[in-house]
mmCIF file of C-alpha atoms and ligand atoms in Angstrom:
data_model
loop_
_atom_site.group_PDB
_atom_site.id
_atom_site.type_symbol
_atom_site.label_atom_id
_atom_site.label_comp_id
_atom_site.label_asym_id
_atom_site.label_seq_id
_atom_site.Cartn_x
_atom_site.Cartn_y
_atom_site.Cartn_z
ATOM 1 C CA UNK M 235 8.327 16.905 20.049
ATOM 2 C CA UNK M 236 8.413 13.177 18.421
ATOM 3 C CA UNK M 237 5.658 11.860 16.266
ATOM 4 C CA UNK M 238 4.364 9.373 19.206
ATOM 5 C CA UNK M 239 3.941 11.975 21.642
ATOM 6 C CA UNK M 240 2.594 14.469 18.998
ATOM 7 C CA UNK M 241 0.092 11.731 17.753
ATOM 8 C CA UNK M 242 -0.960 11.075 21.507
ATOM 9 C CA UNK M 243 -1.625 14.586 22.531
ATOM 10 C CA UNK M 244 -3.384 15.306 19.284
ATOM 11 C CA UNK M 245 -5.678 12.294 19.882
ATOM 12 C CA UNK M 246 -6.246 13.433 23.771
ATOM 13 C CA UNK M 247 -7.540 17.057 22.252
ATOM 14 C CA UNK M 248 -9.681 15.742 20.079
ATOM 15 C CA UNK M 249 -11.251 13.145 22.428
ATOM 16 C CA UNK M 250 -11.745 15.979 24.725
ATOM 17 C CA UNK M 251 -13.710 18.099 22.396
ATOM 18 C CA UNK M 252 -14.908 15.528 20.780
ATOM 19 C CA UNK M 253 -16.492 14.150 23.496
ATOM 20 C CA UNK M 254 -17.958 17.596 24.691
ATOM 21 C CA UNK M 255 -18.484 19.105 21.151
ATOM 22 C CA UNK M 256 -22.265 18.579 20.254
ATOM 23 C CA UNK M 257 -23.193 15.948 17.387
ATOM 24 C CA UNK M 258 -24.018 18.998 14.779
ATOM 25 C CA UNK M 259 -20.348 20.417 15.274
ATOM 26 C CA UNK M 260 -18.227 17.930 13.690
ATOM 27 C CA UNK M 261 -19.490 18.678 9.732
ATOM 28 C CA UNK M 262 -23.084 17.888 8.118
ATOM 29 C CA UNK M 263 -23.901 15.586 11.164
ATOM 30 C CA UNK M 264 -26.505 14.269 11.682
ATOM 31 C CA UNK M 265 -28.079 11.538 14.192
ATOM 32 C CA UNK M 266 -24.894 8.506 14.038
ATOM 33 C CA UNK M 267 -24.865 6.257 11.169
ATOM 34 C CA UNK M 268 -27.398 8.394 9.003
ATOM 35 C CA UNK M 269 -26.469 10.509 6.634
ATOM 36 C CA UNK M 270 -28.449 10.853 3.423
ATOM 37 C CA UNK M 271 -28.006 11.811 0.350
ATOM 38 C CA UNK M 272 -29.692 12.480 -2.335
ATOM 39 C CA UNK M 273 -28.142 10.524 -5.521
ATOM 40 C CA UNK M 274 -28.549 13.440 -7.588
ATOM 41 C CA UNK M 275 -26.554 15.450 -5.160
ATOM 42 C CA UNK M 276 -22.952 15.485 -6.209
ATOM 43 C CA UNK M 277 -21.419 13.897 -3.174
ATOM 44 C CA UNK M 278 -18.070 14.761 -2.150
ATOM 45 C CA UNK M 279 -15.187 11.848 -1.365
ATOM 46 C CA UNK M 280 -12.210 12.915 0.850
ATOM 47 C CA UNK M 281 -8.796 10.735 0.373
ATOM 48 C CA UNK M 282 -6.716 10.820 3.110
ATOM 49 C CA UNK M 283 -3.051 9.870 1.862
ATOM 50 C CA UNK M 284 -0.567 8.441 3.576
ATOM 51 C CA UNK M 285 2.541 9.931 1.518
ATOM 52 C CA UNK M 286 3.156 10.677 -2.246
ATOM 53 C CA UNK M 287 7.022 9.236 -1.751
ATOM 54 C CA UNK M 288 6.592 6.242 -3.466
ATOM 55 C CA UNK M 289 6.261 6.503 -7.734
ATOM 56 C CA UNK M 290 2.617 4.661 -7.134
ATOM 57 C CA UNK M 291 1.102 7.063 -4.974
ATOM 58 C CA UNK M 292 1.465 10.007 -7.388
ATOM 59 C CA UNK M 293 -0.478 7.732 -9.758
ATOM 60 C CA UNK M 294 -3.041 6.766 -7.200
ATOM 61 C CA UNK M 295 -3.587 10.696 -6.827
ATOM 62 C CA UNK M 296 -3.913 11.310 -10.265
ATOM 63 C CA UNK M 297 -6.273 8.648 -11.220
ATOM 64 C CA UNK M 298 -8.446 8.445 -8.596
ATOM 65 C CA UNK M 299 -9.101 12.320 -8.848
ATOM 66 C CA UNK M 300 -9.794 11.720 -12.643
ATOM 67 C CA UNK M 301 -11.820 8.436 -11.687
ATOM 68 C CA UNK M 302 -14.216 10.535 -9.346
ATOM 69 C CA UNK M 303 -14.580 13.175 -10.971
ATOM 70 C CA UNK M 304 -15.926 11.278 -13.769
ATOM 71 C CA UNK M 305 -18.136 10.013 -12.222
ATOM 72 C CA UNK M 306 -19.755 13.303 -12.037
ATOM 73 C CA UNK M 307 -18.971 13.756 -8.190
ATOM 74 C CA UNK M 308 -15.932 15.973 -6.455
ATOM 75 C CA UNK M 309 -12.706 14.591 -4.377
ATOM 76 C CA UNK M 310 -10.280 16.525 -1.755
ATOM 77 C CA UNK M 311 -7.513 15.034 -1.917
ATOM 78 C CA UNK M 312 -4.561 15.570 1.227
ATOM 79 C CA UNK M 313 -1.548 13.622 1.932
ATOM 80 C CA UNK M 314 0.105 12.982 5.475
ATOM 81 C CA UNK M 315 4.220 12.285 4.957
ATOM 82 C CA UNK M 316 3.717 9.519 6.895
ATOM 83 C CA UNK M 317 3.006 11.248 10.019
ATOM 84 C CA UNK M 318 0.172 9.664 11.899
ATOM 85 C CA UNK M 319 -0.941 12.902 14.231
ATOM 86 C CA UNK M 320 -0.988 14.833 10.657
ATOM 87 C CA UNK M 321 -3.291 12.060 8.582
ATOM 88 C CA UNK M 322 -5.484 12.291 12.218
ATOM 89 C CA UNK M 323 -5.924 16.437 11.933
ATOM 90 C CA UNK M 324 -6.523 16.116 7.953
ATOM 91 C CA UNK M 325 -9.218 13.904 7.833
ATOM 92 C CA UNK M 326 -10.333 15.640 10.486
ATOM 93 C CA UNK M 327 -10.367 18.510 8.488
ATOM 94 C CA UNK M 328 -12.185 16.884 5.504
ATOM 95 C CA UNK M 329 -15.309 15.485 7.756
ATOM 96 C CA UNK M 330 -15.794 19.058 8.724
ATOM 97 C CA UNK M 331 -16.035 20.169 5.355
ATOM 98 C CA UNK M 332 -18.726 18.168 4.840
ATOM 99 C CA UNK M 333 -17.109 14.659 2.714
ATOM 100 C CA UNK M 334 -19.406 12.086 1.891
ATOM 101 C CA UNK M 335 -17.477 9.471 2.265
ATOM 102 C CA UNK M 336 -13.699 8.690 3.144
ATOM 103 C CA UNK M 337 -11.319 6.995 1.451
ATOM 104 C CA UNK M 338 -7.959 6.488 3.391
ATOM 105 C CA UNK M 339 -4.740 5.256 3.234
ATOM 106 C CA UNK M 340 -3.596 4.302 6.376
ATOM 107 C CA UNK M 341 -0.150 5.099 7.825
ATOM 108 C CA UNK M 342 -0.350 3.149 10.770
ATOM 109 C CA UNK M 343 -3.058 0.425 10.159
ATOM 110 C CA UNK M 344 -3.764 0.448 14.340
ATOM 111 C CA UNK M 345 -3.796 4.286 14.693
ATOM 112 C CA UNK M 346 -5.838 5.245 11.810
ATOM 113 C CA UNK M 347 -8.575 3.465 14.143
ATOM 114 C CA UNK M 348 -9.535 6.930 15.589
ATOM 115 C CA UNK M 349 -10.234 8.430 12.405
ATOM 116 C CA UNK M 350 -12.762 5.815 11.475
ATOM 117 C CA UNK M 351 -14.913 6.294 14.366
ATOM 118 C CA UNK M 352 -14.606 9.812 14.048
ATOM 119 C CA UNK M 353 -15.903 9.386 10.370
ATOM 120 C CA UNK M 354 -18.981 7.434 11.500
ATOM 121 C CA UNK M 355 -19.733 9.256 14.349
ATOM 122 C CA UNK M 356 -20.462 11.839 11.398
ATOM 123 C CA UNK M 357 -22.191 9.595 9.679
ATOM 124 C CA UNK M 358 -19.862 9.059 7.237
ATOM 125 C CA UNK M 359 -19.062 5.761 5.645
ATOM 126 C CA UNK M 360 -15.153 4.601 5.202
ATOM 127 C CA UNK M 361 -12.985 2.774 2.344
ATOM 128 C CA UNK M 362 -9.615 1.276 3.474
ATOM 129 C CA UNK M 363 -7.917 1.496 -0.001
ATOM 130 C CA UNK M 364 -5.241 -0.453 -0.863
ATOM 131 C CA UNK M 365 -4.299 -0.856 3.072
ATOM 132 C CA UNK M 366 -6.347 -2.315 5.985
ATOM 133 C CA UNK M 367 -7.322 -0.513 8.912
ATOM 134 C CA UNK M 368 -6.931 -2.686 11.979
ATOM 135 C CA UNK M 369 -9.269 -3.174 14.738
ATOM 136 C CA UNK M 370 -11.903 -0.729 13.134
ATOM 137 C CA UNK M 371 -15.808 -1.473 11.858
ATOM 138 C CA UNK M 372 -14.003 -0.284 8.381
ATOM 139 C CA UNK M 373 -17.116 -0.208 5.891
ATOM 140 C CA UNK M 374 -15.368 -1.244 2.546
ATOM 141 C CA UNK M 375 -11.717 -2.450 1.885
ATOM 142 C CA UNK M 376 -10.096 -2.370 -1.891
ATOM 143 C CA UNK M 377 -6.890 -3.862 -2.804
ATOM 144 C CA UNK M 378 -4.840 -6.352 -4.364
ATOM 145 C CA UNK M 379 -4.260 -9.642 -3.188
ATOM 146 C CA UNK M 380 -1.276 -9.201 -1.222
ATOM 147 C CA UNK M 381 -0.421 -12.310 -0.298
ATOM 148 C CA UNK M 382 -0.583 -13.234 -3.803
ATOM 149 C CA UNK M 383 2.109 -10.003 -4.423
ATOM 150 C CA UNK M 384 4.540 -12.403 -2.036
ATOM 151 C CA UNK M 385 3.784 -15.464 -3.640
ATOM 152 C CA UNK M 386 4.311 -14.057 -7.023
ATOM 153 C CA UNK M 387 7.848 -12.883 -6.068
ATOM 154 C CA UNK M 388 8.911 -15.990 -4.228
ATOM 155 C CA UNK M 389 7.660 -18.138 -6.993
ATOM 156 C CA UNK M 390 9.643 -16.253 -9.390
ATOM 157 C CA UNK M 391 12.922 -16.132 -7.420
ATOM 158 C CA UNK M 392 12.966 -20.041 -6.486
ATOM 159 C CA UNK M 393 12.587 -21.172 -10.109
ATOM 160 C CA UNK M 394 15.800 -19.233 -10.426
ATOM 161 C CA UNK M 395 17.563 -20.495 -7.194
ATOM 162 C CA UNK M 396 15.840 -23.773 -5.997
ATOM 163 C CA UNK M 397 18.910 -23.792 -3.032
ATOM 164 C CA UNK M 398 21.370 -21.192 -1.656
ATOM 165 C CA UNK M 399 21.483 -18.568 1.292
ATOM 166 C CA UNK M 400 18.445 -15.937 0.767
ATOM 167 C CA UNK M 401 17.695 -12.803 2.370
ATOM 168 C CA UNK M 402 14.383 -11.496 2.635
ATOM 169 C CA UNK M 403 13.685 -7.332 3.084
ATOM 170 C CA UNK M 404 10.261 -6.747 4.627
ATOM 171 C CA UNK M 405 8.375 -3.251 4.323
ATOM 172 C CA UNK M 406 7.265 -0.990 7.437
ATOM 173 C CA UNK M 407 5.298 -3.254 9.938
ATOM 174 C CA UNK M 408 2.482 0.040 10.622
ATOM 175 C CA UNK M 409 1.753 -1.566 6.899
ATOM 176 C CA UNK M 410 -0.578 -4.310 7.234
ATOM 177 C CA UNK M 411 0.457 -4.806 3.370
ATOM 178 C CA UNK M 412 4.019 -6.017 4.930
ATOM 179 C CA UNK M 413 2.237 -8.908 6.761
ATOM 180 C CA UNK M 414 0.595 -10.008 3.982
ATOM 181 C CA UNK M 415 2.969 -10.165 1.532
ATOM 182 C CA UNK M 416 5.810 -12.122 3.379
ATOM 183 C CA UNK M 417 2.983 -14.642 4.312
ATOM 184 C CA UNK M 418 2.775 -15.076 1.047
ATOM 185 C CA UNK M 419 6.428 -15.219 0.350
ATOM 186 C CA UNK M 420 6.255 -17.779 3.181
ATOM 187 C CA UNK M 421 4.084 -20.175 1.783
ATOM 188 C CA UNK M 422 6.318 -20.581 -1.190
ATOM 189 C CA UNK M 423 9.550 -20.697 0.328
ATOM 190 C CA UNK M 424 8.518 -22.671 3.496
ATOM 191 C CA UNK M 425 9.058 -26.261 1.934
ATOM 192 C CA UNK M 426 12.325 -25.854 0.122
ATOM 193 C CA UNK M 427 12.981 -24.451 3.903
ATOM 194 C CA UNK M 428 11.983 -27.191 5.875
ATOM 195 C CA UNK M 429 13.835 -29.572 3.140
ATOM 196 C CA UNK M 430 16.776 -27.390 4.006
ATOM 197 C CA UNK M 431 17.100 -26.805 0.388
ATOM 198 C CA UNK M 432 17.393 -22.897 0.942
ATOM 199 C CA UNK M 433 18.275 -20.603 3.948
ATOM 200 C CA UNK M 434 16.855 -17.473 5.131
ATOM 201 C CA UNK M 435 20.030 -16.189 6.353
ATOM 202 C CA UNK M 436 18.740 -12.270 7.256
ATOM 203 C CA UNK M 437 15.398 -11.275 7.495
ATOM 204 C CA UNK M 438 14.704 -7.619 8.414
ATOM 205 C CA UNK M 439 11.865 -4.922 8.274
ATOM 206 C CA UNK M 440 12.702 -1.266 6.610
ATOM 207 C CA UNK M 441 10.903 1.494 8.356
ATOM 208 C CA UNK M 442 8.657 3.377 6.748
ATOM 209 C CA UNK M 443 9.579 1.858 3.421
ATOM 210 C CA UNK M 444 12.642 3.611 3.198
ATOM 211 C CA UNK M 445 15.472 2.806 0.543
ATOM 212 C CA UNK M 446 18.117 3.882 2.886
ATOM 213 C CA UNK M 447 17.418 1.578 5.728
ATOM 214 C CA UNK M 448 17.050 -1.068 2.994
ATOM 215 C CA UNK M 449 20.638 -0.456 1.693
ATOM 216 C CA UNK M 450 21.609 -0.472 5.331
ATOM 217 C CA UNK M 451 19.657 -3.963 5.951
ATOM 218 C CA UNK M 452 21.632 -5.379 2.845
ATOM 219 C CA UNK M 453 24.981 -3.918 3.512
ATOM 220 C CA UNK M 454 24.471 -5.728 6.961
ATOM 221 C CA UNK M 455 23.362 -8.624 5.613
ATOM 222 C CA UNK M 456 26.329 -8.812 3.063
ATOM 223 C CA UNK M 457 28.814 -7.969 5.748
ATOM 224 C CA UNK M 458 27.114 -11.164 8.115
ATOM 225 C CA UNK M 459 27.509 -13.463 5.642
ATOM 226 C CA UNK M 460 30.812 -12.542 3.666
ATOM 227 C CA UNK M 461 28.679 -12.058 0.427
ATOM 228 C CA UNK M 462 27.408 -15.280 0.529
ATOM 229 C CA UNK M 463 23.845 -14.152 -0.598
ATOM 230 C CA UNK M 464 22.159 -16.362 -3.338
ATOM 231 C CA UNK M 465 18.759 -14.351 -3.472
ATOM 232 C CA UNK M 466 16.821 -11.815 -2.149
ATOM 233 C CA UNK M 467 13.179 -10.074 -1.966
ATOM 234 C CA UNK M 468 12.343 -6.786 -1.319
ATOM 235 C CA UNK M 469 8.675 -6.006 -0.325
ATOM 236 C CA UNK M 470 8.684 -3.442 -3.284
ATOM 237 C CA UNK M 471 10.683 -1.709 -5.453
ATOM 238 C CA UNK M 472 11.539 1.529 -3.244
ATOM 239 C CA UNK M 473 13.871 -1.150 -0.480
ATOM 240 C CA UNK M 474 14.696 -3.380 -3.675
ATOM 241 C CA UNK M 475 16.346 -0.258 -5.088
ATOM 242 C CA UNK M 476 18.741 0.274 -1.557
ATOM 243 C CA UNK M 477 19.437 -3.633 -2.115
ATOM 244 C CA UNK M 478 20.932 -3.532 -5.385
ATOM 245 C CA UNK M 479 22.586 -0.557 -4.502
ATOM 246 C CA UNK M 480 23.926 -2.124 -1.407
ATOM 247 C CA UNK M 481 25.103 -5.132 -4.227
ATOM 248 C CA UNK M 482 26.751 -2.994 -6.190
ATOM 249 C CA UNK M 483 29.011 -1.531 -3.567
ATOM 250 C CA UNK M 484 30.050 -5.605 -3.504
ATOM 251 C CA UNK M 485 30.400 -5.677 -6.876
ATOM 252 C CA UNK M 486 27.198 -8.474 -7.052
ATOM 253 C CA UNK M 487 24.703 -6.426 -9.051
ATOM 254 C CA UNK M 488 23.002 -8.472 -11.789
ATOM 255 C CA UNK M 489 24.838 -11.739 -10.251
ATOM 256 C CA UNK M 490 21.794 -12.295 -7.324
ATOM 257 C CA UNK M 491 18.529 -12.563 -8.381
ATOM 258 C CA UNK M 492 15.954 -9.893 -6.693
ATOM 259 C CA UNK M 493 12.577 -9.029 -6.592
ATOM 260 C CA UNK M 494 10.219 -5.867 -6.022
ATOM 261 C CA UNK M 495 6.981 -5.075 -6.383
ATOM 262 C CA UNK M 496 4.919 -1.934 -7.769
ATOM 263 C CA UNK M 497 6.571 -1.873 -11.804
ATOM 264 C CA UNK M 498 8.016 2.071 -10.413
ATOM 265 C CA UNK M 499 10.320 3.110 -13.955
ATOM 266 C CA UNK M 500 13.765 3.080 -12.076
ATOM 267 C CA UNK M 501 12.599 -1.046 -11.414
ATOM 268 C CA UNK M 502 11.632 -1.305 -14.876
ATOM 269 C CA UNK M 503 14.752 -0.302 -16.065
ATOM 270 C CA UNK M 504 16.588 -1.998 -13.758
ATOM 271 C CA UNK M 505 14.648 -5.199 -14.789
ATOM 272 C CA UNK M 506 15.616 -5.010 -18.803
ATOM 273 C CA UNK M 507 18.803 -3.987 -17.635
ATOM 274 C CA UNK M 508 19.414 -7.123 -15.289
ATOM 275 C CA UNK M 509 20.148 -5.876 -12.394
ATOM 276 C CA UNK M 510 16.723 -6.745 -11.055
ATOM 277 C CA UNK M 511 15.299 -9.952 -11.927
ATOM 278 C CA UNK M 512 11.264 -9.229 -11.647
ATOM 279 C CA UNK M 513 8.494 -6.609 -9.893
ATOM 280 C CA UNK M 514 4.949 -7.218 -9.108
ATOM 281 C CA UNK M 515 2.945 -4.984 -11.641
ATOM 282 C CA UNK M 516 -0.744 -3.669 -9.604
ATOM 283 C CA UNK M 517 -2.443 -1.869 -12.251
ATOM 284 C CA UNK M 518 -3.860 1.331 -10.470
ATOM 285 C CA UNK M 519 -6.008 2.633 -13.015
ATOM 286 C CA UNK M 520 -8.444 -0.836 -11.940
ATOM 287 C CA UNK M 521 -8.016 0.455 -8.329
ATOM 288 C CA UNK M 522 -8.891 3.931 -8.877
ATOM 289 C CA UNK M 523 -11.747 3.557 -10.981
ATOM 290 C CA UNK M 524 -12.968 0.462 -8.798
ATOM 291 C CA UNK M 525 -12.493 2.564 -5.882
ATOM 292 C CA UNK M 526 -14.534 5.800 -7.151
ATOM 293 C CA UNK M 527 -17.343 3.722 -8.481
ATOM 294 C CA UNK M 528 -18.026 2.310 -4.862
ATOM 295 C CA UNK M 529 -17.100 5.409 -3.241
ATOM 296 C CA UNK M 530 -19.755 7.517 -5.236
ATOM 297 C CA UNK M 531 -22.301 4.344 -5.104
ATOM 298 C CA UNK M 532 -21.648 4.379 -1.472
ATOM 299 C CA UNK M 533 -21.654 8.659 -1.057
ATOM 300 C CA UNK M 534 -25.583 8.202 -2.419
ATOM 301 C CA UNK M 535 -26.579 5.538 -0.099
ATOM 302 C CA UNK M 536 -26.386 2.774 -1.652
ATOM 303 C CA UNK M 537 -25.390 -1.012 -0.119
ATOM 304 C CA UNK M 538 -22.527 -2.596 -1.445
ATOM 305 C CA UNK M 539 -21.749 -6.122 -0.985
ATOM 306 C CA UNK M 540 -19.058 -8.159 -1.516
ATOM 307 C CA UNK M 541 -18.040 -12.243 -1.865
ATOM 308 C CA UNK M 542 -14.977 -11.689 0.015
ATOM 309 C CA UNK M 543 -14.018 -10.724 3.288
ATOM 310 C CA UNK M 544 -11.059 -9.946 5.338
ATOM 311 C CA UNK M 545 -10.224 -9.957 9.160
ATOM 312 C CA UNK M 546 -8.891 -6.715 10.572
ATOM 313 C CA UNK M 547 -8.903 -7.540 14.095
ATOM 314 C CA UNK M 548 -12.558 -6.632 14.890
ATOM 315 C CA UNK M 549 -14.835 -7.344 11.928
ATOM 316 C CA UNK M 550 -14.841 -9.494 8.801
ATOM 317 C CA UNK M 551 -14.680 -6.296 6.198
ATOM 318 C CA UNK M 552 -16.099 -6.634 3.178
ATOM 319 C CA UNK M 553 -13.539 -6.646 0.557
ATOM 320 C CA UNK M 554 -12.622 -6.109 -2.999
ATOM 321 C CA UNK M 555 -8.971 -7.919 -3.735
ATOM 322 C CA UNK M 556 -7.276 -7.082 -7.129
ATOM 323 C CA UNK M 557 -5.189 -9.714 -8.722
ATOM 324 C CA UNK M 558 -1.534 -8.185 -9.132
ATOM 325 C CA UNK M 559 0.705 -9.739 -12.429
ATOM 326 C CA UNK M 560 4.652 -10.818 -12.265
ATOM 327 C CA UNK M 561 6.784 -9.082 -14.598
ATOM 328 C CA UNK M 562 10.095 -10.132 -15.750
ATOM 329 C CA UNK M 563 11.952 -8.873 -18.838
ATOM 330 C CA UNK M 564 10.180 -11.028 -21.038
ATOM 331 C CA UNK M 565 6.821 -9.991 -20.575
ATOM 332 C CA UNK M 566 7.499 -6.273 -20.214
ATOM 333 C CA UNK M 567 6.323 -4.959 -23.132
ATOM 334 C CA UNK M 568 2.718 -7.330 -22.910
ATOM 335 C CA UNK M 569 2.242 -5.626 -19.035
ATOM 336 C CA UNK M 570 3.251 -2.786 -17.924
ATOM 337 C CA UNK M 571 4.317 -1.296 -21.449
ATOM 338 C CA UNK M 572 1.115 -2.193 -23.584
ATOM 339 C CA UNK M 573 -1.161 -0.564 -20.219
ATOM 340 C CA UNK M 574 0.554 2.231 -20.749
ATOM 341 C CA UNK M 575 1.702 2.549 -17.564
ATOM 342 C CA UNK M 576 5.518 3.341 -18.497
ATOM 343 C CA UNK M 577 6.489 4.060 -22.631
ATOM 344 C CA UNK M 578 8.958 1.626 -24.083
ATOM 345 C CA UNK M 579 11.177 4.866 -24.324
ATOM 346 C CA UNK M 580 11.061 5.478 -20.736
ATOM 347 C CA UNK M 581 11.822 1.937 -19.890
ATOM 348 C CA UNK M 582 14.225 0.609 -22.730
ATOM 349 C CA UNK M 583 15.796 4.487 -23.985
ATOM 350 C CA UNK M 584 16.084 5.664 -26.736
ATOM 351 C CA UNK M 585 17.161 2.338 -28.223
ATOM 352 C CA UNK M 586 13.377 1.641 -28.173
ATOM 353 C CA UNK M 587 12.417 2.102 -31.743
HETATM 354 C C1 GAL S 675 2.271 -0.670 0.343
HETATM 355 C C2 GAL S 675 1.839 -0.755 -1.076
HETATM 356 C C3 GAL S 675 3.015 -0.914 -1.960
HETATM 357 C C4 GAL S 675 4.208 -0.083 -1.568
HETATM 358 C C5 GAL S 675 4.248 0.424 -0.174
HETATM 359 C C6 GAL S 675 5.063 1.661 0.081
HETATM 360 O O1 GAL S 675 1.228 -0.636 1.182
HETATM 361 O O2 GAL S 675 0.946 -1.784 -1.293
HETATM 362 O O3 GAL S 675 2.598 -0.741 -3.284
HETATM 363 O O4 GAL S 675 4.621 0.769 -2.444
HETATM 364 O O5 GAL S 675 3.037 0.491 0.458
HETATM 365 O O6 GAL S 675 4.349 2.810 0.025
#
């Protein structure tokens, strides 16, 4: 049975008895909206996952756990594959057990909808983390700027190739990351564009993030335009991986300028080896441990506001946007390397005395 129709029929169930289970079923619930606790209870967070496939996630898992439970509180943590009907029956799963608060990383920013008013019809508050939810009265939202991530690469590709035929790899559109980040890509490139200075000569989204549709996007886009590729950006490092791959079959690896984004090792080394010309370094242990202090402020009761605020379609959702860094080979060792985020061995070898 395929995802969509699995996703559907698991929604339809849960409507049903949702809609006839009483209120004090679903978990701790009580009256909507209210739920309180007191703050020397230790509150319980749920994270809903999307996947663990890209490098960054496994951090994300790690850290936040640590982050929470530092704060003196507990976390259940459960990750999805990517599978929309299986994020829906986890969190699910979590608000019966009682969760404080959910934290969630959407799949499918539009279908992840459900689960939030399932949260709050607990009485349970909800954190988008790192990805919106669309169309949902989402409580909290924590990030980095993504729009900044596509400026960041664009900026850093166009010093390198101010004209020339460039391809541009977008990430899966249930992402609302990928819309972000190619706006922001956008408003670089758009006036070397329109001075017909430079060429966006393929421009394709890779489902689900995946490296192998990215090597297939490239290989087509090679294959279109009889190599004749003068740059390209990847909306992270998983897809740039398939493109330099994808290069190298042609022979072009470390001649065309690419970027990435998340600073995952293979991209690092790839960087300082030159076949990958710069990534967009988030550092997640400021996201976790932002992240689990609002979650556990938020678990107890209390308000939080914010000064910024982003549109998902519904509301104006107060927001929390981390500013990402550009890494190249030159400032490797200040970034990524002194946070301690990769060791100079891992990155550079053994050669890294
Ligand atoms: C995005 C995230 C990126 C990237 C991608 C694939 O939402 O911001 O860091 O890795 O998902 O999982």
């Amino acid at each position: 049975m395929n995802k969509e129709i699995r996703l559907i029929l698991v929604l339809f169930i849960s409507l049903l008895f949702g809609a006839c289970a009483p209120e004090e079923s679903i978990g701790k619930a009580v009256p909507e909206k209210i739920r309180v606790t007191d703050s020397n209870e230790t509150v319980k967070i749920g994270f809903s996952m999307d996947t663990l496939k890209e490098e960054r996630w496994l951090k994300d898992q790690a850290l936040f756990k640590k982050a929470v439970e530092e704060l003196g509180a507990e976390v259940e943590i459960v990750a999805a594959n990517g599978d929309d009907a299986l994020q829906l029956t986890q969190a699910e799963t979590l608000i019966q057990q009682g969760i404080d608060l959910l934290v969630i990383v959407p799949h499918n920013a539009e279908a992840t909808a459900a689960i939030v008013q399932k949260a709050h019809r607990a009485g349970i508050k909800v954190i988008a983390y790192d990805r919106l939810v669309k169309n949902a009265d989402i409580d909290l939202y924590v990030s980095f700027d993504n729009e900044q991530v596509g400026e960041m690469q664009a900026e850093s590709i166009l010093e390198l190739v101010p004209t020339g035929n460039y391809v541009y790899i977008g990430g899966a559109t249930t992402d609302n990351n990928v819309h972000l980040i190619k706006k922001g890509v956008f408003n670089v490139l758009q006036p070397a564009i329109n001075r017909g200075d430079i060429k966006i000569v393929y421009d394709q989204w890779t489902e689900d993030w995946s490296p192998e549709k990215a090597f297939l996007n490239m290989t087509e886009a090679l294959a279109a335009n009889n190599n004749q590729i003068d740059a390209v950006i990847a909306a992270n490092d998983a897809t740039a991986g398939g493109v330099i791959q994808a290069l190298e079959a042609q022979g072009l690896a470390g001649q065309i300028p690419v970027a990435g984004q998340d600073a995952e090792l293979a991209a690092a080394q790839r960087i300082v080896g030159g076949t990958q010309t710069m990534t967009v370094y988030k550092p997640i242990q400021t996201l976790t441990q932002q992240a689990a202090a609002l979650a556990v402020r938020m678990a107890k009761g209390e308000d939080v506001t914010t000064v910024k605020y982003v549109n998902n379609g519904k509301i104006d959702v107060p927001s929390i946007l981390l500013t990402p860094i550009p890494v190249t080979a030159e400032n490797m060792r200040d970034t990524v390397i002194a946070d301690g985020f990769h060791t100079g061995t891992d990155v550079y070898g053994a050669v890294d005395r």
